[in-house]
Coordinates of C-alpha atoms and ligand atoms in Angstrom, one line a residue:
M1 CA 0.0 0.0 -0.1
V2 CA 1.4 3.3 -1.1
Q3 CA 2.2 5.5 2.2
Y4 CA 4.6 8.2 0.8
L5 CA 4.4 10.4 -2.0
V6 CA 7.7 12.1 -3.0
I7 CA 7.2 15.6 -4.8
L8 CA 10.3 16.7 -6.9
L9 CA 9.8 20.4 -6.8
D10 CA 12.1 21.0 -9.9
D11 CA 14.0 19.0 -12.4
T12 CA 17.1 20.2 -10.6
S13 CA 15.8 18.9 -7.3
V14 CA 18.7 17.0 -5.5
S15 CA 19.2 13.4 -6.0
Y16 CA 19.4 11.6 -2.6
C17 CA 19.7 7.9 -3.9
H18 CA 21.6 5.5 -5.9
C19 CA 20.9 7.4 -9.2
N20 CA 22.2 10.7 -10.3
N21 CA 20.2 13.5 -11.5
P22 CA 21.1 14.3 -15.1
Y23 CA 18.9 17.5 -15.4
K24 CA 20.8 20.8 -15.4
E25 CA 17.9 23.2 -16.4
H26 CA 15.4 24.4 -14.0
R27 CA 11.8 23.2 -14.6
L28 CA 9.8 24.0 -11.6
I29 CA 6.5 22.1 -11.1
S30 CA 3.5 24.2 -12.0
L31 CA 1.6 25.6 -9.0
D32 CA -1.6 23.6 -10.1
D33 CA 0.4 20.3 -10.1
L34 CA 1.9 21.1 -6.8
R35 CA -1.8 22.0 -5.3
N36 CA -3.1 18.7 -7.0
G37 CA -0.2 16.7 -5.8
I38 CA -0.8 17.9 -2.3
L39 CA -4.6 17.3 -2.7
Y40 CA -3.8 13.8 -4.1
A41 CA -1.8 12.9 -0.7
M42 CA -4.6 14.4 1.2
K43 CA -7.2 12.0 -0.2
E44 CA -4.8 9.1 -0.3
N45 CA -3.7 9.7 3.3
L46 CA 0.1 9.7 2.0
M47 CA 2.9 11.5 3.9
I48 CA 4.7 13.9 1.5
Q49 CA 8.4 14.4 1.2
F50 CA 9.4 17.5 -0.8
V51 CA 12.7 17.4 -2.8
Y52 CA 14.1 20.7 -3.4
P53 CA 16.4 22.3 -6.0
D54 CA 19.1 24.6 -4.7
Y55 CA 17.5 27.9 -5.5
D56 CA 14.8 29.9 -3.5
L57 CA 11.5 28.7 -4.2
P58 CA 8.7 31.5 -5.1
E59 CA 6.7 32.6 -2.1
E60 CA 3.4 31.2 -3.2
Y61 CA 5.0 27.7 -3.5
K62 CA 6.4 27.9 0.1
E63 CA 2.8 28.9 1.4
K64 CA 1.4 25.9 -0.5
I65 CA 4.0 23.6 0.9
E66 CA 3.5 24.8 4.6
S67 CA -0.2 24.1 4.1
I68 CA 0.4 20.3 4.8
D69 CA 2.3 18.1 7.1
H70 CA 5.4 17.0 5.1
H71 CA 9.4 16.3 5.4
N72 CA 12.0 18.3 3.5
I73 CA 14.9 16.8 1.6
V74 CA 17.5 19.6 0.6
S75 CA 20.9 19.7 -1.1
S76 CA 23.8 20.5 1.3
L77 CA 24.2 23.5 -1.0
Y78 CA 20.8 24.9 -0.3
F79 CA 21.3 28.7 0.6
D80 CA 18.1 29.4 2.1
K81 CA 18.7 29.6 6.0
L82 CA 15.1 29.4 7.3
M83 CA 14.5 26.5 4.9
F84 CA 17.6 24.8 5.7
E85 CA 16.7 24.9 9.4
E86 CA 13.4 23.3 8.3
S87 CA 14.9 20.7 6.4
D88 CA 14.9 16.9 7.7
V89 CA 17.3 15.5 5.3
V90 CA 20.6 17.1 3.8
V91 CA 22.2 15.4 0.9
F92 CA 25.8 15.8 -0.2
Q93 CA 26.3 14.9 -3.8
D94 CA 29.9 14.4 -3.3
W95 CA 32.7 14.8 -0.7
S96 CA 33.7 18.4 -2.0
S97 CA 31.9 20.3 0.7
V98 CA 31.7 17.5 3.5
S99 CA 35.0 18.4 5.3
N100 CA 34.1 21.9 6.4
Y101 CA 30.6 21.3 6.9
D102 CA 28.9 22.3 10.1
F103 CA 27.0 18.9 10.9
E104 CA 24.3 19.2 13.6
P105 CA 22.1 16.6 15.5
G106 CA 18.5 16.3 14.8
K107 CA 18.6 15.9 11.0
A108 CA 19.5 12.9 8.8
Y109 CA 22.6 13.4 6.5
V110 CA 23.2 11.6 3.1
I111 CA 26.6 11.4 1.6
K112 CA 26.4 10.0 -2.2
T113 CA 29.7 8.6 -3.0
T114 CA 31.4 6.5 -5.6
K115 CA 33.1 3.4 -4.5
T116 CA 36.6 4.9 -5.0
D117 CA 35.8 8.0 -3.2
L118 CA 34.5 5.9 -0.2
F119 CA 37.6 3.9 -0.2
D120 CA 39.9 7.1 -0.2
R121 CA 37.8 9.3 2.3
Y122 CA 35.9 7.2 4.7
C123 CA 37.9 8.3 7.5
S124 CA 36.6 11.4 7.7
L125 CA 33.1 9.7 8.5
K126 CA 34.5 8.6 11.8
E127 CA 34.4 12.4 13.0
I128 CA 30.9 12.9 11.5
L129 CA 29.6 10.0 13.3
G130 CA 30.3 11.8 16.5
K131 CA 28.2 14.7 15.6
V132 CA 25.3 13.5 13.9
D133 CA 22.1 11.4 14.9
R134 CA 22.0 9.6 11.3
L135 CA 24.2 9.2 8.5
N136 CA 23.3 7.3 5.3
V137 CA 26.1 6.6 2.9
V138 CA 24.6 6.0 -0.4
I139 CA 27.1 4.3 -3.1
T140 CA 26.4 5.3 -6.7
D141 CA 28.3 2.7 -8.6
V142 CA 27.3 -0.5 -7.0
E143 CA 27.3 -2.2 -10.3
K144 CA 31.1 -1.7 -11.0
F145 CA 32.3 -3.3 -7.6
T146 CA 34.8 -6.1 -8.3
D147 CA 36.3 -8.8 -5.8
G148 CA 39.0 -6.5 -5.0
D149 CA 36.5 -3.9 -4.1
F150 CA 34.5 -6.2 -1.7
E151 CA 37.6 -6.8 0.1
S152 CA 38.2 -3.0 0.4
Y153 CA 34.7 -2.5 1.2
K154 CA 34.8 -5.1 4.3
K155 CA 37.9 -3.0 5.6
V156 CA 36.0 0.0 5.5
L157 CA 33.0 -1.5 7.4
S158 CA 35.3 -3.0 10.1
E159 CA 37.1 0.4 10.7
L160 CA 33.8 2.2 10.8
S161 CA 32.4 -0.2 13.3
A162 CA 35.3 0.2 15.5
E163 CA 34.3 3.7 15.6
I164 CA 30.6 3.3 16.3
E165 CA 31.5 0.6 19.0
K166 CA 33.5 3.4 20.7
L167 CA 30.6 5.9 20.4
Y168 CA 28.3 3.4 22.0
V169 CA 30.6 2.5 24.8
A170 CA 30.9 6.5 25.4
G171 CA 27.0 6.6 25.7
K172 CA 26.0 7.7 22.1
S173 CA 24.2 5.9 19.7
P174 CA 24.6 7.4 16.1
Q175 CA 22.9 5.5 13.1
L176 CA 24.8 4.6 10.0
N177 CA 22.9 3.0 7.4
L178 CA 25.6 0.5 6.6
L179 CA 26.0 -0.7 9.9
T180 CA 23.4 0.0 12.8
D181 CA 20.0 -0.5 10.6
R182 CA 20.5 -4.2 10.5
M183 CA 21.2 -4.3 14.3
M184 CA 17.9 -2.6 14.8
L185 CA 15.7 -4.3 12.3
S186 CA 13.5 -7.6 12.8
E187 CA 12.2 -7.6 9.2
M188 CA 13.1 -6.5 5.7
N189 CA 13.1 -2.5 5.4
N190 CA 13.7 -1.9 1.9
C191 CA 13.1 1.3 -0.1
G192 CA 9.5 0.5 -1.2
A193 CA 9.3 2.4 -4.6
G194 CA 6.3 1.5 -6.4
E195 CA 5.0 -0.2 -3.4
T196 CA 5.2 2.0 -0.4
N197 CA 6.2 5.4 -2.1
I198 CA 5.6 6.9 -5.4
T199 CA 7.1 10.0 -7.1
L200 CA 5.3 13.1 -8.6
A201 CA 7.8 14.5 -11.2
P202 CA 7.7 18.4 -12.3
N203 CA 5.8 17.6 -15.3
G204 CA 2.8 16.2 -13.2
K205 CA 3.2 12.6 -13.7
F206 CA 3.8 9.9 -11.5
Y207 CA 7.0 7.5 -11.5
V208 CA 8.1 4.5 -9.5
C209 CA 10.9 6.5 -8.1
P210 CA 13.0 9.7 -9.1
A211 CA 15.5 7.5 -10.9
F212 CA 12.9 6.1 -13.4
Y213 CA 12.0 9.8 -14.1
Y214 CA 15.5 10.7 -14.7
E215 CA 16.1 7.8 -16.8
N216 CA 13.2 7.9 -19.0
E217 CA 10.3 10.6 -18.9
A218 CA 7.9 8.2 -20.9
D219 CA 8.1 5.8 -18.0
S220 CA 5.5 7.2 -16.0
V221 CA 3.0 5.2 -14.2
G222 CA 0.0 7.6 -14.1
D223 CA -0.8 11.2 -13.8
L224 CA -2.7 13.6 -11.7
D225 CA -5.7 13.6 -13.8
K226 CA -6.2 9.8 -14.2
G227 CA -4.6 8.7 -11.0
L228 CA -2.0 5.9 -10.4
D229 CA -1.6 3.2 -13.0
I230 CA 1.3 0.6 -12.0
K231 CA 1.6 -2.4 -14.5
N232 CA 2.3 -5.6 -12.8
K233 CA 2.5 -3.9 -9.6
Q234 CA 3.1 -7.1 -7.6
L235 CA 6.4 -7.2 -8.9
Y236 CA 7.7 -4.3 -6.6
R237 CA 6.6 -6.4 -3.5
L238 CA 8.9 -8.5 -1.3
D239 CA 6.7 -11.7 -1.8
H240 CA 7.3 -11.4 -5.7
A241 CA 11.0 -11.0 -5.4
P242 CA 12.2 -14.8 -5.9
I243 CA 15.7 -14.2 -4.3
C244 CA 15.1 -11.2 -1.8
R245 CA 12.1 -13.0 -0.1
H246 CA 14.6 -15.6 1.2
C247 CA 17.2 -13.0 2.3
D248 CA 17.8 -11.6 5.9
A249 CA 20.1 -8.7 4.9
W250 CA 17.3 -6.6 6.2
Q251 CA 19.0 -3.4 6.0
C252 CA 19.4 -3.7 2.2
K253 CA 17.4 -1.0 0.1
R254 CA 16.7 -3.8 -2.8
C255 CA 16.9 -0.9 -5.1
I256 CA 14.3 -1.4 -7.9
W257 CA 16.1 1.0 -10.2
L258 CA 19.4 -0.7 -9.7
N259 CA 17.6 -4.1 -10.3
R260 CA 16.4 -2.9 -13.5
K261 CA 19.2 -1.4 -14.5
T262 CA 21.6 -4.3 -13.7
T263 CA 19.4 -7.6 -14.5
L264 CA 16.6 -6.0 -16.5
E265 CA 13.9 -7.2 -13.9
V266 CA 12.7 -4.9 -11.1
N267 CA 12.5 -7.9 -8.8
T268 CA 15.8 -9.4 -9.3
P269 CA 19.1 -7.7 -8.0
S270 CA 22.6 -8.0 -9.1
H271 CA 25.2 -10.1 -7.6
E272 CA 27.0 -7.0 -6.4
Q273 CA 24.2 -5.6 -4.7
C274 CA 23.7 -8.7 -2.7
V275 CA 27.4 -8.9 -1.8
I276 CA 27.7 -5.4 -0.6
A277 CA 24.4 -5.9 1.5
H278 CA 25.8 -9.0 3.2
L279 CA 28.9 -7.5 4.0
E280 CA 27.2 -5.0 5.7
R281 CA 24.9 -7.5 7.4
N282 CA 27.9 -9.6 8.5
A283 CA 29.8 -6.4 9.9
S284 CA 26.5 -5.4 11.7
R285 CA 26.6 -8.7 13.4
E286 CA 30.1 -8.3 14.5
L287 CA 29.3 -4.9 15.6
L288 CA 26.2 -6.0 17.8
N289 CA 28.4 -8.9 19.4
S290 CA 31.2 -6.3 20.2
I291 CA 28.8 -3.8 21.7
R292 CA 27.0 -6.5 23.7
K293 CA 30.4 -7.6 25.0
H294 CA 30.6 -4.0 27.0
G295 CA 27.4 -4.7 28.4
T296 CA 26.2 -1.6 26.6
F297 CA 22.3 -1.2 26.6
L298 CA 20.8 -2.0 23.4
P299 CA 17.1 -2.9 22.7
E300 CA 16.2 -6.4 22.7
Q301 CA 17.5 -7.9 19.5
D302 CA 17.8 -11.2 18.0
E303 CA 21.1 -12.5 17.3
I304 CA 22.1 -12.0 13.7
E305 CA 23.1 -15.7 12.5
K306 CA 26.5 -16.5 11.3
I307 CA 26.2 -17.4 7.6
D308 CA 28.5 -19.0 4.9
Y309 CA 27.4 -17.0 1.9
L310 CA 27.4 -13.4 0.5
D311 CA 25.0 -13.9 -2.4
P312 CA 21.7 -15.7 -1.5
F313 CA 21.6 -16.9 -5.2
D314 CA 24.3 -19.4 -4.3
K315 CA 22.0 -21.0 -1.7
R316 CA 19.1 -21.3 -4.1
A317 CA 19.1 -25.1 -3.8
D318 CA 18.1 -24.6 -0.1
W319 CA 14.8 -22.9 -1.2
Q320 CA 13.2 -25.9 -2.2
Ligands
SF4_1 S1 21.0 -8.7 -0.5 FE1 20.4 -9.3 -2.4 S2 18.8 -10.9 -2.1 FE2 19.0 -9.7 -0.2 S3 17.3 -8.0 0.0 FE3 19.3 -7.3 -1.0 S4 19.0 -7.7 -3.2 FE4 17.7 -8.9 -2.1

């Protein structure tokens, strides 16, 4: 069931996920489409997430936005101080402004990175973890991971785990999507594109997620006049994902767009996506066990089992 409506306010709205936004020219959603999008969300009882470009919106847009309960996703380059204070999620498109940034608690931060940049610069995350409540690291070239990269990623996760362990022992509990989400989950928590959330683009049409809009404007799944029309919508659900439904890497985003890009099927992940998610899962297991050894309080959590595989597809014989 759809619960969230993402509204891209402009073609240049910040991209917060695995895809990059190719649009360079401003195209603001029309005031009518914004009004009707908000009305649609009210009728369907959806929580709205507005995604901002990095320029100041006209006053009438701000007034309309303020008329409904919502969350704001902004770029780290956003310059409107008032708006920035009201943001819930701040997105860094790369590492260029990360080191001098004034991170503060109470917001979620997203750092988008290539694998190479992550391997070179992850040490700076240690300091940030001490300042924020939540940090999401989003890798933008998952499909390019090699066996050597998996080893490098394992090392990155291990070093970040050591830092998080220290912080927990010191009484803090920062969240890092790569390591702490799996510790806290008891079931799958995927991105939900096409199932629990849907995107309204500046052209007034619905898309499975922003990436589907960026990739091909003709890929819409309905519009504000005719409503939502998702073909084969069961394919976006976990129970129709033949590999993922057997998996316990519950923190995995199970990115529908990446699935389609890499395997041409929205419900089938690539080997790279699965191995990365399992390296995170296994590092979370070790982190959970280490934190417990200190007697540090953690909410009641089930053990994370030890497993002997990194890609669930390798265990398909066991699913029969
Ligand atoms: S690790 Fe692979 S199988 Fe498991 S949820 Fe993620 S994409 Fe699906």
